[in-house]
mmCIF file of C-alpha atoms in Angstrom:
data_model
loop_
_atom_site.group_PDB
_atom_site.id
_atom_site.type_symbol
_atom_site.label_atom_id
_atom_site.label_comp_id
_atom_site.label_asym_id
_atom_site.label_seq_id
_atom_site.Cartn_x
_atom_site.Cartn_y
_atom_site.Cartn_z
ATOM 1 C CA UNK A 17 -18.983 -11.847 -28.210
ATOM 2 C CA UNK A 18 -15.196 -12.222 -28.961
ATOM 3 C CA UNK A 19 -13.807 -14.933 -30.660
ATOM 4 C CA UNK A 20 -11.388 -15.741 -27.586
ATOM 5 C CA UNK A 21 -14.174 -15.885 -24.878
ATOM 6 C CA UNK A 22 -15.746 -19.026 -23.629
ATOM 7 C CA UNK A 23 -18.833 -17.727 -22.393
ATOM 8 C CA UNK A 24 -19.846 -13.719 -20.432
ATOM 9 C CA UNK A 25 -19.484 -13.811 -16.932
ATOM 10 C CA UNK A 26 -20.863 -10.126 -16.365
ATOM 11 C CA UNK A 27 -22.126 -7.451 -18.831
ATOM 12 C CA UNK A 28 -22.156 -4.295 -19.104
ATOM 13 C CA UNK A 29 -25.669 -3.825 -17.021
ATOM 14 C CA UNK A 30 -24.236 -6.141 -14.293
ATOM 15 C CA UNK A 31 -20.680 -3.979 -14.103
ATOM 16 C CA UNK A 32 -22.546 -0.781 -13.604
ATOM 17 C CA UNK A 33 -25.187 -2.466 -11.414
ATOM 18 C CA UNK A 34 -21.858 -3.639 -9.110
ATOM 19 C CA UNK A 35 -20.506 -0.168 -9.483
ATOM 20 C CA UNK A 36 -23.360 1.791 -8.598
ATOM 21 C CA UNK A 37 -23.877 -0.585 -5.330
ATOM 22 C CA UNK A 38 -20.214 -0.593 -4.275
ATOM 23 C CA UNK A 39 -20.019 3.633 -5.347
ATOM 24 C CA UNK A 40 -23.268 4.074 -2.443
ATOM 25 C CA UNK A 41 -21.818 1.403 0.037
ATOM 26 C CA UNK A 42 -18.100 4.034 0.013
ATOM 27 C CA UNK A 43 -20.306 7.434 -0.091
ATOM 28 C CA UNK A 44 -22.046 5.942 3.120
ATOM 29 C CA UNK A 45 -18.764 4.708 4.794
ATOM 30 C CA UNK A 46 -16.536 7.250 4.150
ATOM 31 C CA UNK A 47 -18.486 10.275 4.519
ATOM 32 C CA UNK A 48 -16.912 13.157 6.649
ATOM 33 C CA UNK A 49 -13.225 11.645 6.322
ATOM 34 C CA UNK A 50 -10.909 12.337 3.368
ATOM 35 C CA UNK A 51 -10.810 10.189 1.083
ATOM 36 C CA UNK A 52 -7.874 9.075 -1.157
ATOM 37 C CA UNK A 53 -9.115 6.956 -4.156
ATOM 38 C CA UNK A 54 -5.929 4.681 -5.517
ATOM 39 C CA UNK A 55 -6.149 3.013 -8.877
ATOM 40 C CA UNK A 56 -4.169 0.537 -9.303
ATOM 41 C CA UNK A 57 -2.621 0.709 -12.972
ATOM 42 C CA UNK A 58 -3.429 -0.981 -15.715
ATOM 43 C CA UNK A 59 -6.362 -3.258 -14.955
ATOM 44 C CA UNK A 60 -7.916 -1.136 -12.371
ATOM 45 C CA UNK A 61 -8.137 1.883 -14.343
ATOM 46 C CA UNK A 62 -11.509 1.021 -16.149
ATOM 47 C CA UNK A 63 -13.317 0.059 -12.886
ATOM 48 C CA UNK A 64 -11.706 3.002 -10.614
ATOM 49 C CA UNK A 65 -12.776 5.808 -13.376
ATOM 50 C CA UNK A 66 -16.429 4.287 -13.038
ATOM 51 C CA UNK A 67 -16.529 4.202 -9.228
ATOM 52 C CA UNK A 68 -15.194 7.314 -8.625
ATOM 53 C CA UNK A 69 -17.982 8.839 -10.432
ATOM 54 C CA UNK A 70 -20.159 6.654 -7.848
ATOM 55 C CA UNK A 71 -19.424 7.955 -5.190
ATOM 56 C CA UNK A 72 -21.129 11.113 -4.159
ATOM 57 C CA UNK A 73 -18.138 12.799 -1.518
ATOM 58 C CA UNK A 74 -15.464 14.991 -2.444
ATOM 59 C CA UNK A 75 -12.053 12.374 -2.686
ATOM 60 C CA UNK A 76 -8.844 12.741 -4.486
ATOM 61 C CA UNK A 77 -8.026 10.309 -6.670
ATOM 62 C CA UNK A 78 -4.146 8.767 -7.907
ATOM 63 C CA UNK A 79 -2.946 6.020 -9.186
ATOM 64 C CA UNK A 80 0.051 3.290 -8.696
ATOM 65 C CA UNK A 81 1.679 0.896 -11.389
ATOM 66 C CA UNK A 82 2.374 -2.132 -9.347
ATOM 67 C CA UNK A 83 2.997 -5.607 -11.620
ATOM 68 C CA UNK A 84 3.999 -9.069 -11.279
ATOM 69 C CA UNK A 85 2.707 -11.013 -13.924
ATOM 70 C CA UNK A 86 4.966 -10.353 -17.005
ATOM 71 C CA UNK A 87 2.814 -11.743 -19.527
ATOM 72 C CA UNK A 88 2.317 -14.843 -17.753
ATOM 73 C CA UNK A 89 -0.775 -16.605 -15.519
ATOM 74 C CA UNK A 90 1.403 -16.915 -12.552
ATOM 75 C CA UNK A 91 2.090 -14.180 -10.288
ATOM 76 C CA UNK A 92 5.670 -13.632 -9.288
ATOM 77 C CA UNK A 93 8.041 -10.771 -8.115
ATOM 78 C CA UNK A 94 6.203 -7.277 -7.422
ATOM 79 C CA UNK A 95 7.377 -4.429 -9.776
ATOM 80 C CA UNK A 96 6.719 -0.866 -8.948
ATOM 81 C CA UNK A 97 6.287 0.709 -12.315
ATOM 82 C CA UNK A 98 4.125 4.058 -11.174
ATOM 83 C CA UNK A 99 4.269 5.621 -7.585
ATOM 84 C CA UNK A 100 1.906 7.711 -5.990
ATOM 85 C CA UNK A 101 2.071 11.431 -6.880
ATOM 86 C CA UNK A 102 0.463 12.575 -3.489
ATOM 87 C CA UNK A 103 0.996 11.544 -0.115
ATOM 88 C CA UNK A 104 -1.332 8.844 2.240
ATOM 89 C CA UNK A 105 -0.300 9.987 5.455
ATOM 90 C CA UNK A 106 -2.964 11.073 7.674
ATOM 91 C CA UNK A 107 -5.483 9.779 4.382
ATOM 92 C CA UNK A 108 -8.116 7.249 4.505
ATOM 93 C CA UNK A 109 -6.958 5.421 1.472
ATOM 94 C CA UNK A 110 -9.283 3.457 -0.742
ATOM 95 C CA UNK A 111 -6.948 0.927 -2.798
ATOM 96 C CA UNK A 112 -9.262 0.338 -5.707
ATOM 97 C CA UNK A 113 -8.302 -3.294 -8.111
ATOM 98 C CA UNK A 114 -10.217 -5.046 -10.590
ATOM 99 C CA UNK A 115 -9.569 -8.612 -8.867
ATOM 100 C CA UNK A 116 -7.727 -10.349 -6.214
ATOM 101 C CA UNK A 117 -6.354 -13.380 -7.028
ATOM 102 C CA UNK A 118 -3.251 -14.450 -5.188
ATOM 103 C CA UNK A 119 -3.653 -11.191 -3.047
ATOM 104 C CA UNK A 120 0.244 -10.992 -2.747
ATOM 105 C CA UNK A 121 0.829 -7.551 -4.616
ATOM 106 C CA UNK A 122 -2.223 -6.149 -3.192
ATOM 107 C CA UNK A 123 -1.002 -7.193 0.695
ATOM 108 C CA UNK A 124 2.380 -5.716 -0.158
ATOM 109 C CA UNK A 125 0.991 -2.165 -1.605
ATOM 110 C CA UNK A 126 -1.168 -2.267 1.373
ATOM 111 C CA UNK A 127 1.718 -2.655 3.862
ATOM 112 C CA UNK A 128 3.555 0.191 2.229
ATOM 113 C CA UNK A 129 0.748 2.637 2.045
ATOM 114 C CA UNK A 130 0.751 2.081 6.288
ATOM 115 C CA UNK A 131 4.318 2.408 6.530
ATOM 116 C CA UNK A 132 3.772 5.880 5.077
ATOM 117 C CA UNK A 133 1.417 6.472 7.616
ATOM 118 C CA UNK A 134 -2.422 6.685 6.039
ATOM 119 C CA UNK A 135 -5.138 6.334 8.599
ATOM 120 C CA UNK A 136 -6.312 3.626 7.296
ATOM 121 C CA UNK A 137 -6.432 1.692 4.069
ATOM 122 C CA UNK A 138 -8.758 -0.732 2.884
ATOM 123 C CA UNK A 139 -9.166 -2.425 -0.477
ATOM 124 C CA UNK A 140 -12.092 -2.223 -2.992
ATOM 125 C CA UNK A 141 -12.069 -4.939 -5.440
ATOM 126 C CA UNK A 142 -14.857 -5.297 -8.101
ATOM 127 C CA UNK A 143 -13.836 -9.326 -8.532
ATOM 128 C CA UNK A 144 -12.836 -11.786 -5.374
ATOM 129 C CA UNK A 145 -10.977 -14.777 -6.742
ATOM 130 C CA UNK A 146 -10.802 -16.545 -3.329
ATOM 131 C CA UNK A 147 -9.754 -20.242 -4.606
ATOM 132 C CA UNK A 148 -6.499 -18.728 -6.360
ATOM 133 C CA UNK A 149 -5.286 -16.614 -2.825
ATOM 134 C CA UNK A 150 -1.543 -17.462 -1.891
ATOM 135 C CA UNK A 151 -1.289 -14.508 1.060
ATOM 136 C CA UNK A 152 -4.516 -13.404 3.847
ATOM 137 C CA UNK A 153 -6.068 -10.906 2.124
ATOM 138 C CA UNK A 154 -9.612 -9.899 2.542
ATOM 139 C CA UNK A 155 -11.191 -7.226 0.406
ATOM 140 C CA UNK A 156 -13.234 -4.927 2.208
ATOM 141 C CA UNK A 157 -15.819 -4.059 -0.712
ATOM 142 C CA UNK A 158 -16.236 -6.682 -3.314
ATOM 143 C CA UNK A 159 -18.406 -6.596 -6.669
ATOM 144 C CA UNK A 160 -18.540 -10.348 -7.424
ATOM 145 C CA UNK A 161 -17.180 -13.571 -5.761
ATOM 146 C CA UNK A 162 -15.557 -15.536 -8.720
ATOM 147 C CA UNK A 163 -14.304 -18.978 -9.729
ATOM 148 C CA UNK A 164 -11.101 -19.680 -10.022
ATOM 149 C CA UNK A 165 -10.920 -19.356 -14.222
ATOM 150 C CA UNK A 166 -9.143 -16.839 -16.479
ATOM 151 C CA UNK A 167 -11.128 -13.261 -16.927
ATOM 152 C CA UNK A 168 -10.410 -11.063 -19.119
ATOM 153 C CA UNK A 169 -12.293 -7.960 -20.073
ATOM 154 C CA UNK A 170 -13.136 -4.150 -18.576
ATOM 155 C CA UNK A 171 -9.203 -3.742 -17.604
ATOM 156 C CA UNK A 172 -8.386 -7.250 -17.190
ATOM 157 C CA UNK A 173 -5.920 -8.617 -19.972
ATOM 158 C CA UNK A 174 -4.001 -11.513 -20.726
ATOM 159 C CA UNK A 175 -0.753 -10.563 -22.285
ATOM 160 C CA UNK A 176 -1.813 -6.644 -22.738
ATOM 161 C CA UNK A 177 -5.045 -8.270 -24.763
ATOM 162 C CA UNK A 178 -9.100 -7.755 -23.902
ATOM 163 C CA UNK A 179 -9.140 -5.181 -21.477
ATOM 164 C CA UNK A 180 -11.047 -2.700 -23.805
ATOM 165 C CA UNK A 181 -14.275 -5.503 -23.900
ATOM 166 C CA UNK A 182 -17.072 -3.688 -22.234
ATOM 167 C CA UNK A 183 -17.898 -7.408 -20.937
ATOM 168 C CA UNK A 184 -15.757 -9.780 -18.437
ATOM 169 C CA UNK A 185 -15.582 -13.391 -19.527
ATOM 170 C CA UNK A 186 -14.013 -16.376 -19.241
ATOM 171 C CA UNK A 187 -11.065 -16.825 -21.810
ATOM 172 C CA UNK A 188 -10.537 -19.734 -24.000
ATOM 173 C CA UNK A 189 -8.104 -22.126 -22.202
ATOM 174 C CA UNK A 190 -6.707 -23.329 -25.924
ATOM 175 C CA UNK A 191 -5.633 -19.031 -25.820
ATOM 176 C CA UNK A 192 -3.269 -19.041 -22.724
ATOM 177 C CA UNK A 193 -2.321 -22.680 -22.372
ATOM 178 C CA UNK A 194 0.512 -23.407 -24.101
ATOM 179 C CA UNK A 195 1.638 -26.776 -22.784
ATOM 180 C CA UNK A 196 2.440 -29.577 -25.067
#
């Protein structure tokens, strides 16, 4: 275990164990329509390369850069730092995170993808941080309901850090709380 986690909230088993149930739940759901997988950039990228590989339909797969942390713990203004490459409209478009917290950036990159007319778009999240939501949000596939602590690990960071551990844990409070 890493020096800078508290204690493992999921391993490795347990991710693919999530991703393999989630991957079958979309194959079942989405079968016959055409699908447009979208990553969202950075964290997401570990846990959308695994369920795409999941699930068993032909989709299309892209990925957006959407941000609003800034090496902080509090979410703030939404940055768009990678658009979509191919279009949404007329799509069924999977938005694919690796947790919901506030659910503000997701709602917003939801919003946009129906402005640009998709058929529909619904969110795949492999963590649910409901005590930390700020916006109504729901995600419509979920891995694991979480408490409201500080994860890092398989894509998620704090300040660019952890998101190569194969593991999600709970960080060290002493590592991102700086207060006096």
């Amino acid at each position: 275990m890493h020096q800078d986690i508290e204690r493992i909230l999921l391993d490795e088993q347990e991710i693919q164990t999530i991703v393999a149930r989630l991957g079958q739940q979309i194959t079942e759901d989405y079968r016959g329509k055409e699908l447009l997988v979208v990553g969202v950039l950075t964290g997401g990228v570990f846990f959308t390369a695994d369920l795409v590989r999941a699930i068993q339909l032909p989709c299309t797969l892209d990925f957006v850069g959407v941000s609003s942390y800034r090496n902080t713990t509090e979410s703030g203004e939404l940055v768009m730092t990678k658009d979509l490459t191919l279009p949404v409209a007329g799509k069924d478009v999977l938005v694919v995170e690796d947790i919901v917290d506030t659910g503000r950036t997701l709602r917003r990159l939801m919003e946009l993808f129906q402005r640009r007319g998709a058929a529909s778009v619904k969110l795949c999240a492999l963590l649910d941080k409901p005590a930390a939501r700020k916006t109504d949000i729901t995600a419509d596939y979920v891995g694991k309901q979480v408490a409201n602590e500080f994860l890092v690990g398989y894509g998620l960071d704090y300040a660019q850090q952890y998101r190569n551990l194969p593991v999600i844990g709970v960080l060290k409070p002493e590592i991102y709380d700086t207060k006096p």
